């Protein structure tokens, strides 16, 4: 139960962390870097291309290494692609961040769904209820991220601060999830 709650929280924090790519990336390129709407539109197109292949790519990853490990890799990659934006404003770096960020946005869904189903026990009703809670967590995280990051940007006009918050949120969720899983394993060993 704790591991399932941790995955739900992780999913919400990942949604928070996706907001800068989904909402601010084009503005960052067009106005923040003063490259204009044409280059901003190109970056958004690259994000969309990534989104087309994301679920297939993360699904294959989960097939190979399992849902728990795939989810952790996807979350770490989400933080890393946002970190790229802090490291360089080179057009190729931003393009790579857009494509990979686009892949991870819908790609997060199948690995999280698989992990939730693994943790939610037997019975379709329990699995459906757990996925419903996780989906609600994602929606709350995304809404809070959109409002909070828009407010922070209005106050500070600092894209890099938004990117830093977007890195911190999923990494915090990852720590919570891994801690919950370790605790569950320890309790299982002590109970055995």
Short mmCIF file of C-alpha atoms in Angstrom, two decimals, residues 3-175:
data_model
loop_
_atom_site.label_atom_id
_atom_site.label_comp_id
_atom_site.label_asym_id
_atom_site.label_seq_id
_atom_site.Cartn_x
_atom_site.Cartn_y
_atom_site.Cartn_z
CA UNK A 3 4.61 1.64 -2.42
CA UNK A 4 1.38 2.23 -4.36
CA UNK A 5 0.83 5.56 -2.61
CA UNK A 6 4.44 6.49 -3.34
CA UNK A 7 3.97 5.72 -7.05
CA UNK A 8 0.83 7.88 -7.05
CA UNK A 9 2.77 10.76 -5.46
CA UNK A 10 5.65 10.19 -7.87
CA UNK A 11 3.24 10.36 -10.81
CA UNK A 12 1.86 13.68 -9.54
CA UNK A 13 5.34 15.12 -9.03
CA UNK A 14 6.32 13.98 -12.53
CA UNK A 15 3.28 15.82 -13.89
CA UNK A 16 4.49 18.93 -12.08
CA UNK A 17 7.94 18.44 -13.62
CA UNK A 18 6.55 18.09 -17.15
CA UNK A 19 4.93 21.54 -17.10
CA UNK A 20 8.00 23.56 -18.21
CA UNK A 21 8.39 21.47 -21.35
CA UNK A 22 4.69 21.52 -22.11
CA UNK A 23 4.01 25.17 -21.28
CA UNK A 24 7.20 27.23 -21.18
CA UNK A 25 9.66 25.65 -23.64
CA UNK A 26 8.39 27.45 -26.74
CA UNK A 27 8.25 30.77 -24.90
CA UNK A 28 11.75 30.18 -23.57
CA UNK A 29 13.07 29.68 -27.10
CA UNK A 30 11.02 32.40 -28.79
CA UNK A 31 11.22 35.18 -26.20
CA UNK A 32 13.70 34.08 -23.54
CA UNK A 33 16.44 33.26 -26.03
CA UNK A 34 15.08 35.79 -28.57
CA UNK A 35 15.05 33.24 -31.40
CA UNK A 36 11.54 34.05 -32.56
CA UNK A 37 8.32 32.16 -33.08
CA UNK A 38 9.64 30.20 -36.05
CA UNK A 39 12.28 28.45 -33.97
CA UNK A 40 9.81 28.12 -31.09
CA UNK A 41 7.37 26.39 -33.45
CA UNK A 42 10.11 24.06 -34.66
CA UNK A 43 10.89 23.08 -31.06
CA UNK A 44 7.20 22.41 -30.42
CA UNK A 45 7.06 20.25 -33.56
CA UNK A 46 10.05 18.26 -32.31
CA UNK A 47 8.30 17.82 -28.96
CA UNK A 48 5.31 16.42 -30.87
CA UNK A 49 7.49 14.03 -32.86
CA UNK A 50 8.90 12.72 -29.60
CA UNK A 51 5.40 12.31 -28.21
CA UNK A 52 4.49 10.08 -31.16
CA UNK A 53 7.11 7.49 -30.27
CA UNK A 54 7.24 7.87 -26.48
CA UNK A 55 4.72 5.24 -25.37
CA UNK A 56 6.17 2.62 -27.72
CA UNK A 57 9.72 3.34 -26.55
CA UNK A 58 8.92 3.24 -22.84
CA UNK A 59 6.70 0.20 -23.33
CA UNK A 60 9.60 -1.67 -24.93
CA UNK A 61 11.85 -0.55 -22.09
CA UNK A 62 9.36 -1.95 -19.57
CA UNK A 63 9.17 -5.21 -21.52
CA UNK A 64 12.93 -5.58 -21.16
CA UNK A 65 13.61 -4.44 -17.60
CA UNK A 66 10.23 -4.48 -15.84
CA UNK A 67 7.85 -1.72 -14.85
CA UNK A 68 9.57 -0.69 -11.60
CA UNK A 69 12.96 -0.19 -13.22
CA UNK A 70 11.48 1.39 -16.36
CA UNK A 71 9.53 3.89 -14.27
CA UNK A 72 12.69 4.90 -12.42
CA UNK A 73 14.61 5.30 -15.68
CA UNK A 74 11.84 7.41 -17.21
CA UNK A 75 11.70 9.66 -14.14
CA UNK A 76 15.48 10.09 -14.09
CA UNK A 77 15.42 10.85 -17.83
CA UNK A 78 12.67 13.43 -17.29
CA UNK A 79 14.88 15.29 -14.82
CA UNK A 80 17.91 14.93 -17.09
CA UNK A 81 16.24 16.39 -20.19
CA UNK A 82 15.12 19.42 -18.22
CA UNK A 83 18.65 19.73 -16.84
CA UNK A 84 19.91 19.95 -20.43
CA UNK A 85 18.11 23.29 -20.68
CA UNK A 86 20.14 24.58 -17.74
CA UNK A 87 23.42 23.40 -19.20
CA UNK A 88 23.19 24.86 -22.68
CA UNK A 89 21.09 27.07 -24.92
CA UNK A 90 22.58 25.54 -28.07
CA UNK A 91 19.83 24.80 -30.60
CA UNK A 92 20.79 21.11 -30.84
CA UNK A 93 20.66 20.68 -27.06
CA UNK A 94 17.24 22.32 -26.89
CA UNK A 95 16.07 20.18 -29.82
CA UNK A 96 17.26 17.01 -28.07
CA UNK A 97 15.55 18.10 -24.86
CA UNK A 98 12.33 18.76 -26.79
CA UNK A 99 12.31 15.38 -28.55
CA UNK A 100 13.16 13.37 -25.45
CA UNK A 101 10.84 15.45 -23.26
CA UNK A 102 8.12 14.86 -25.83
CA UNK A 103 8.78 11.12 -25.67
CA UNK A 104 8.64 11.03 -21.90
CA UNK A 105 5.43 13.04 -21.53
CA UNK A 106 3.09 10.32 -22.88
CA UNK A 107 5.73 7.63 -22.30
CA UNK A 108 5.39 8.03 -18.56
CA UNK A 109 1.81 6.76 -18.72
CA UNK A 110 2.27 3.11 -19.75
CA UNK A 111 5.14 2.45 -17.34
CA UNK A 112 3.23 4.04 -14.47
CA UNK A 113 0.08 2.12 -15.38
CA UNK A 114 2.04 -1.13 -15.43
CA UNK A 115 3.65 -0.37 -12.08
CA UNK A 116 0.32 0.60 -10.50
CA UNK A 117 -1.24 -2.65 -11.73
CA UNK A 118 1.68 -4.64 -10.27
CA UNK A 119 1.25 -3.02 -6.87
CA UNK A 120 -2.55 -2.93 -6.65
CA UNK A 121 -3.09 -6.60 -5.91
CA UNK A 122 -5.55 -9.00 -7.43
CA UNK A 123 -8.83 -8.06 -9.00
CA UNK A 124 -9.68 -5.62 -11.72
CA UNK A 125 -11.70 -3.41 -9.38
CA UNK A 126 -8.64 -2.80 -7.16
CA UNK A 127 -6.46 -2.13 -10.20
CA UNK A 128 -9.00 0.30 -11.66
CA UNK A 129 -9.36 2.13 -8.35
CA UNK A 130 -5.59 2.41 -7.95
CA UNK A 131 -5.19 3.73 -11.50
CA UNK A 132 -8.00 6.22 -10.87
CA UNK A 133 -6.14 7.56 -7.83
CA UNK A 134 -2.88 7.74 -9.76
CA UNK A 135 -4.59 9.61 -12.61
CA UNK A 136 -6.09 12.05 -10.13
CA UNK A 137 -2.62 12.53 -8.64
CA UNK A 138 -1.26 13.32 -12.09
CA UNK A 139 -4.03 15.85 -12.74
CA UNK A 140 -3.46 17.57 -9.40
CA UNK A 141 0.31 17.69 -9.96
CA UNK A 142 -0.12 19.12 -13.43
CA UNK A 143 -2.62 21.75 -12.29
CA UNK A 144 -0.50 22.80 -9.32
CA UNK A 145 2.56 22.89 -11.56
CA UNK A 146 0.86 25.06 -14.16
CA UNK A 147 -0.51 27.57 -11.68
CA UNK A 148 2.52 27.65 -9.38
CA UNK A 149 5.10 27.87 -12.16
CA UNK A 150 3.11 30.58 -13.97
CA UNK A 151 2.95 32.52 -10.71
CA UNK A 152 6.69 32.04 -10.08
CA UNK A 153 7.47 33.14 -13.62
CA UNK A 154 5.28 36.21 -13.24
CA UNK A 155 7.21 37.13 -10.09
CA UNK A 156 10.74 36.31 -11.23
CA UNK A 157 10.75 36.11 -15.06
CA UNK A 158 13.37 33.38 -14.71
CA UNK A 159 13.05 30.32 -16.94
CA UNK A 160 15.97 28.63 -15.20
CA UNK A 161 14.15 28.72 -11.86
CA UNK A 162 11.21 26.95 -13.51
CA UNK A 163 13.56 24.32 -14.90
CA UNK A 164 15.17 23.82 -11.48
CA UNK A 165 11.76 23.24 -9.88
CA UNK A 166 10.90 20.86 -12.73
CA UNK A 167 14.02 18.83 -11.97
CA UNK A 168 13.44 18.77 -8.22
CA UNK A 169 9.83 17.54 -8.29
CA UNK A 170 10.27 14.18 -10.04
CA UNK A 171 13.55 13.51 -8.24
CA UNK A 172 11.79 14.04 -4.91
CA UNK A 173 9.08 11.63 -6.06
CA UNK A 174 11.72 9.10 -7.08
CA UNK A 175 13.34 9.25 -3.64
#
